[in-house]
Amino acid sequence: MINLNPLQDPSVEFLNEVVSSKKKKKNEIPPFYKDRVIALSQIMLPAYQVYDVAFLQNTLHRVTASITFTSNQKNDLLNLYNYSSKPFIKLKNKIISRPNNHEVHTCQYCTINSINTLDHIMPKENYPEFVVHPKNLFPTCSQCNSYKSTKWMTNGVFEFLNPYLHYLPNEQFLFANINYVNDTFDVRFYLGNPNHLIPSYLFDVIQNHYRNLHLLERFTNESYKVISEFDNSIQGSLTTQSLDNSLNSARASIRLNQATFGFNQFENILKLELCNGLAFRQYCQVSGY
Ligand SMILES: [Zn+2]
């Protein structure tokens, strides 16, 4: 998981872009949708300012819903969001771009699936005024988005990491336990903060995030594919070098990968454990490598 940069342009500009992209429909009777949302966007300006200031000060947990909308107004607002429309695709492309023409196409909530939607960090159902606030939108996969649902905060603690604002630690907090039993790899992931180097408030949010998105189970389900790729690459290099040397080169490439994807990317954690633990060596011995 890596931090991504939010949109740098003024948030209100994005709201105006979305509103102006709406077209009057054939046979629509007044008051027209476009006119209704233009009026609503004016009402929302102070709330946008509150969000932007809280975002800058990293105090989003203090932002409360300040406007009461009728159910028709709320519907109008929710209809502003449309992932496949031009302003949102443009926004997503800006957020996923990294230096040197790199783009992040994997959901950074889970680091498993491809991005195919935008999550509303403060849920749109409870905070319709932020339905198209660009700093409230984060590119994710639909699986994470549906697990997230309308969860946001419980007793003042965030239920999810916010990859714009929670600075992700350079400390390892995701670990894997691998055993080789009955010709099979048994993989369990777990979270830990063994040396208490991660502040406890942040580790609480990390634990919430991984539990709510079922990440440990999802990593285990993905791990057989990763192990098989790892096995193929080690077997390939065993034609020219020893097992120890093959594992050393694997470690070196994992380290390079960590520089790009952080210290808690599940594939790297799994491969490092295969390099360092006993399970893979036992498998090699049993298989006669
Ligand atoms: Zn995801």
XYZ file of C-alpha atoms and ligand atoms in Angstrom:
290
model
C 0.000 0.000 0.000
C 1.324 3.404 -0.911
C 0.205 6.979 -0.334
C -1.307 8.763 -3.324
C -1.517 12.512 -3.888
C -4.925 14.190 -3.867
C -6.025 16.525 -6.642
C -4.042 19.756 -6.356
C -6.581 22.008 -8.139
C -9.190 23.861 -6.041
C -11.951 21.457 -4.971
C -14.737 23.838 -6.031
C -13.381 23.842 -9.603
C -14.040 20.103 -9.768
C -17.574 20.538 -8.399
C -18.254 23.189 -11.059
C -16.812 20.936 -13.764
C -19.126 18.089 -12.730
C -22.160 20.372 -12.573
C -21.446 21.919 -15.963
C -20.985 18.470 -17.537
C -24.665 17.711 -16.819
C -26.932 18.127 -19.826
C -30.589 19.065 -19.926
C -32.575 15.985 -20.882
C -35.114 15.781 -23.674
C -38.687 16.258 -22.410
C -37.399 17.308 -18.968
C -39.804 19.643 -17.196
C -38.624 22.572 -15.080
C -37.062 23.041 -12.628
C -34.306 21.352 -14.692
C -31.820 19.016 -12.995
C -28.896 21.160 -14.087
C -30.451 24.311 -12.576
C -31.272 22.474 -9.361
C -27.685 21.267 -8.903
C -26.267 24.707 -9.771
C -28.354 26.094 -6.888
C -27.274 23.235 -4.601
C -23.610 23.740 -5.450
C -23.896 27.319 -4.159
C -25.367 26.076 -0.853
C -22.454 23.645 -0.505
C -19.616 26.165 -0.851
C -19.113 26.699 2.915
C -19.051 22.910 3.484
C -16.394 22.580 0.770
C -14.274 25.148 2.586
C -14.695 23.274 5.878
C -13.580 20.011 4.200
C -10.553 21.640 2.542
C -9.353 23.255 5.785
C -9.873 20.006 7.746
C -8.007 18.103 5.027
C -5.058 20.508 5.223
C -4.978 20.253 9.010
C -5.618 16.499 8.975
C -8.707 16.933 11.157
C -11.346 15.276 8.952
C -12.608 13.379 12.008
C -14.055 16.683 13.278
C -16.085 17.414 10.134
C -19.819 16.974 10.677
C -22.761 17.034 8.274
C -23.771 20.692 8.377
C -26.533 20.890 5.788
C -29.935 19.204 5.974
C -31.131 18.236 2.499
C -34.617 17.123 1.464
C -34.692 13.619 0.020
C -35.109 15.076 -3.499
C -32.067 17.310 -3.008
C -30.074 14.352 -1.701
C -31.027 12.306 -4.775
C -29.987 15.164 -7.021
C -26.613 15.328 -5.267
C -26.015 11.574 -5.390
C -26.766 11.667 -9.128
C -23.815 14.018 -9.616
C -21.454 11.075 -9.171
C -20.831 8.897 -12.223
C -17.500 7.044 -12.275
C -17.517 6.440 -16.017
C -18.152 10.069 -16.960
C -15.355 12.303 -18.218
C -14.668 14.496 -15.143
C -14.311 11.429 -12.877
C -12.081 9.478 -15.260
C -9.890 12.584 -15.573
C -9.793 12.929 -11.773
C -8.899 9.241 -11.319
C -6.109 9.521 -13.897
C -4.620 12.514 -12.096
C -4.690 10.730 -8.724
C -3.096 7.501 -9.975
C -0.227 9.224 -11.790
C 3.184 9.043 -10.168
C 6.540 10.595 -11.090
C 8.322 9.304 -14.225
C 5.103 8.485 -16.089
C 4.227 5.677 -13.695
C 0.599 4.996 -12.936
C -0.888 3.011 -10.073
C -3.604 0.749 -11.467
C -3.981 -1.489 -8.414
C -6.440 -0.618 -5.656
C -4.363 0.706 -2.757
C -6.946 -0.288 -0.153
C -6.244 -3.990 -0.849
C -3.260 -4.063 -3.289
C -4.971 -7.024 -5.005
C -7.575 -5.919 -7.567
C -7.559 -3.358 -10.349
C -9.073 0.067 -9.773
C -12.589 0.279 -11.196
C -14.417 2.806 -9.025
C -13.986 5.769 -6.684
C -14.594 5.310 -2.971
C -16.246 8.102 -1.013
C -13.956 8.441 2.012
C -16.724 10.146 4.020
C -19.708 8.029 2.888
C -21.962 9.766 0.377
C -25.117 8.429 2.039
C -24.374 10.348 5.253
C -22.450 13.258 3.728
C -24.136 13.925 0.350
C -22.539 17.394 0.244
C -19.175 15.667 -0.322
C -20.393 13.261 -3.020
C -18.121 14.860 -5.621
C -15.589 16.581 -3.363
C -12.357 15.500 -5.122
C -10.398 15.007 -1.875
C -13.224 12.783 -0.638
C -12.814 10.461 -3.643
C -10.218 7.711 -3.724
C -9.646 5.223 -6.588
C -10.379 1.665 -5.414
C -11.726 -1.700 -6.544
C -15.435 -2.413 -6.231
C -14.820 -5.283 -3.774
C -13.175 -2.925 -1.251
C -15.798 -0.285 -1.956
C -18.624 -2.678 -1.149
C -16.944 -3.960 2.052
C -16.454 -0.335 3.078
C -20.120 0.526 2.540
C -21.166 3.402 4.860
C -18.518 2.747 7.545
C -16.387 5.754 8.358
C -15.542 6.275 12.035
C -16.422 4.605 15.339
C -15.901 6.395 18.659
C -13.542 8.868 17.015
C -11.341 6.185 15.403
C -11.222 5.821 11.622
C -12.485 2.506 10.261
C -10.157 2.766 7.224
C -6.774 4.154 6.284
C -6.959 7.311 4.207
C -4.055 6.976 1.739
C -4.033 10.752 1.223
C -3.661 11.618 4.883
C -2.414 8.635 6.892
C 1.302 8.609 6.273
C 2.054 4.910 5.810
C 4.887 3.741 8.068
C 8.206 2.374 6.823
C 7.887 -0.278 9.500
C 6.633 -3.773 8.821
C 3.178 -4.414 10.316
C 2.030 -7.244 8.035
C 3.580 -10.657 8.640
C 3.121 -14.124 7.141
C 3.444 -17.521 8.727
C 4.074 -20.327 6.249
C 4.201 -24.037 7.033
C 4.755 -26.842 4.555
C 2.519 -29.687 5.697
C 1.203 -32.689 3.734
C 2.658 -31.407 0.462
C 0.834 -28.094 0.845
C 1.755 -24.599 1.928
C -0.344 -23.402 4.825
C -0.273 -19.581 4.803
C -1.547 -17.271 7.548
C -1.167 -13.514 7.527
C -1.268 -11.444 10.705
C -0.738 -7.858 11.833
C 1.739 -6.847 14.491
C 3.518 -3.854 15.944
C 6.216 -5.799 17.806
C 8.554 -2.946 18.681
C 5.787 -0.341 19.067
C 7.445 1.810 16.404
C 4.056 2.567 14.830
C 2.011 5.031 16.940
C -0.851 3.150 18.579
C -3.594 5.408 17.089
C -2.289 4.591 13.595
C -1.934 0.874 14.333
C -5.589 0.882 15.524
C -6.658 2.320 12.167
C -4.481 -0.226 10.320
C -6.163 -3.062 12.254
C -9.634 -1.648 11.492
C -8.789 -1.263 7.823
C -7.515 -4.846 7.422
C -10.442 -6.320 9.392
C -13.157 -4.346 7.603
C -11.801 -5.205 4.154
C -11.151 -8.882 5.086
C -7.618 -8.386 3.832
C -5.847 -11.183 5.726
C -8.215 -13.817 4.288
C -8.057 -12.215 0.841
C -4.224 -12.322 0.940
C -4.295 -16.008 1.904
C -6.604 -16.722 -1.037
C -4.196 -14.929 -3.371
C -1.073 -16.514 -1.907
C -1.150 -19.775 -3.913
C -0.758 -17.830 -7.148
C 2.186 -15.863 -5.682
C 3.872 -19.036 -4.355
C 3.538 -20.741 -7.710
C 5.136 -17.751 -9.524
C 7.905 -17.640 -6.912
C 8.488 -21.384 -7.288
C 8.734 -21.094 -11.085
C 11.243 -18.269 -10.885
C 13.414 -20.089 -8.304
C 13.277 -23.323 -10.313
C 14.352 -21.359 -13.388
C 17.387 -19.915 -11.643
C 18.308 -23.310 -10.117
C 19.454 -24.377 -13.595
C 22.441 -22.036 -13.260
C 22.917 -21.508 -9.525
C 22.480 -22.998 -6.046
C 19.313 -22.652 -3.968
C 21.054 -20.224 -1.591
C 22.143 -17.995 -4.464
C 18.698 -18.164 -6.082
C 17.060 -17.090 -2.825
C 19.616 -14.265 -2.481
C 18.717 -12.875 -5.896
C 15.024 -13.195 -5.028
C 15.650 -11.187 -1.836
C 17.435 -8.476 -3.842
C 14.515 -8.102 -6.236
C 12.025 -7.993 -3.321
C 14.051 -5.163 -1.770
C 13.804 -3.184 -5.030
C 10.084 -3.844 -5.038
C 9.762 -2.560 -1.472
C 11.221 0.770 -2.542
C 8.266 1.171 -4.920
C 5.407 -0.514 -3.076
C 6.276 -0.023 0.591
C 7.125 -2.453 3.349
C 3.730 -4.058 3.777
C 2.785 -5.240 0.325
C 1.469 -8.759 0.834
C 3.277 -10.317 -2.149
C 6.638 -9.057 -0.907
C 5.890 -10.174 2.659
C 4.982 -13.636 1.389
C 8.018 -13.965 -0.894
C 10.388 -12.754 1.850
C 8.987 -15.388 4.194
C 9.495 -18.008 1.469
C 13.132 -16.846 1.158
C 13.832 -16.693 4.886
C 11.630 -19.357 6.478
C 11.872 -23.137 6.536
C 8.754 -23.996 4.515
C 10.143 -23.379 1.029
C 13.405 -25.217 1.828
C 11.377 -28.186 3.075
C 9.342 -28.124 -0.126
C 12.574 -28.027 -2.207
C 13.980 -30.956 -0.247
C 10.797 -33.033 -0.648
C 10.645 -32.185 -4.351
C 14.324 -33.123 -4.828
C 15.556 -29.688 -6.022
Zn -9.391 -3.132 -3.297
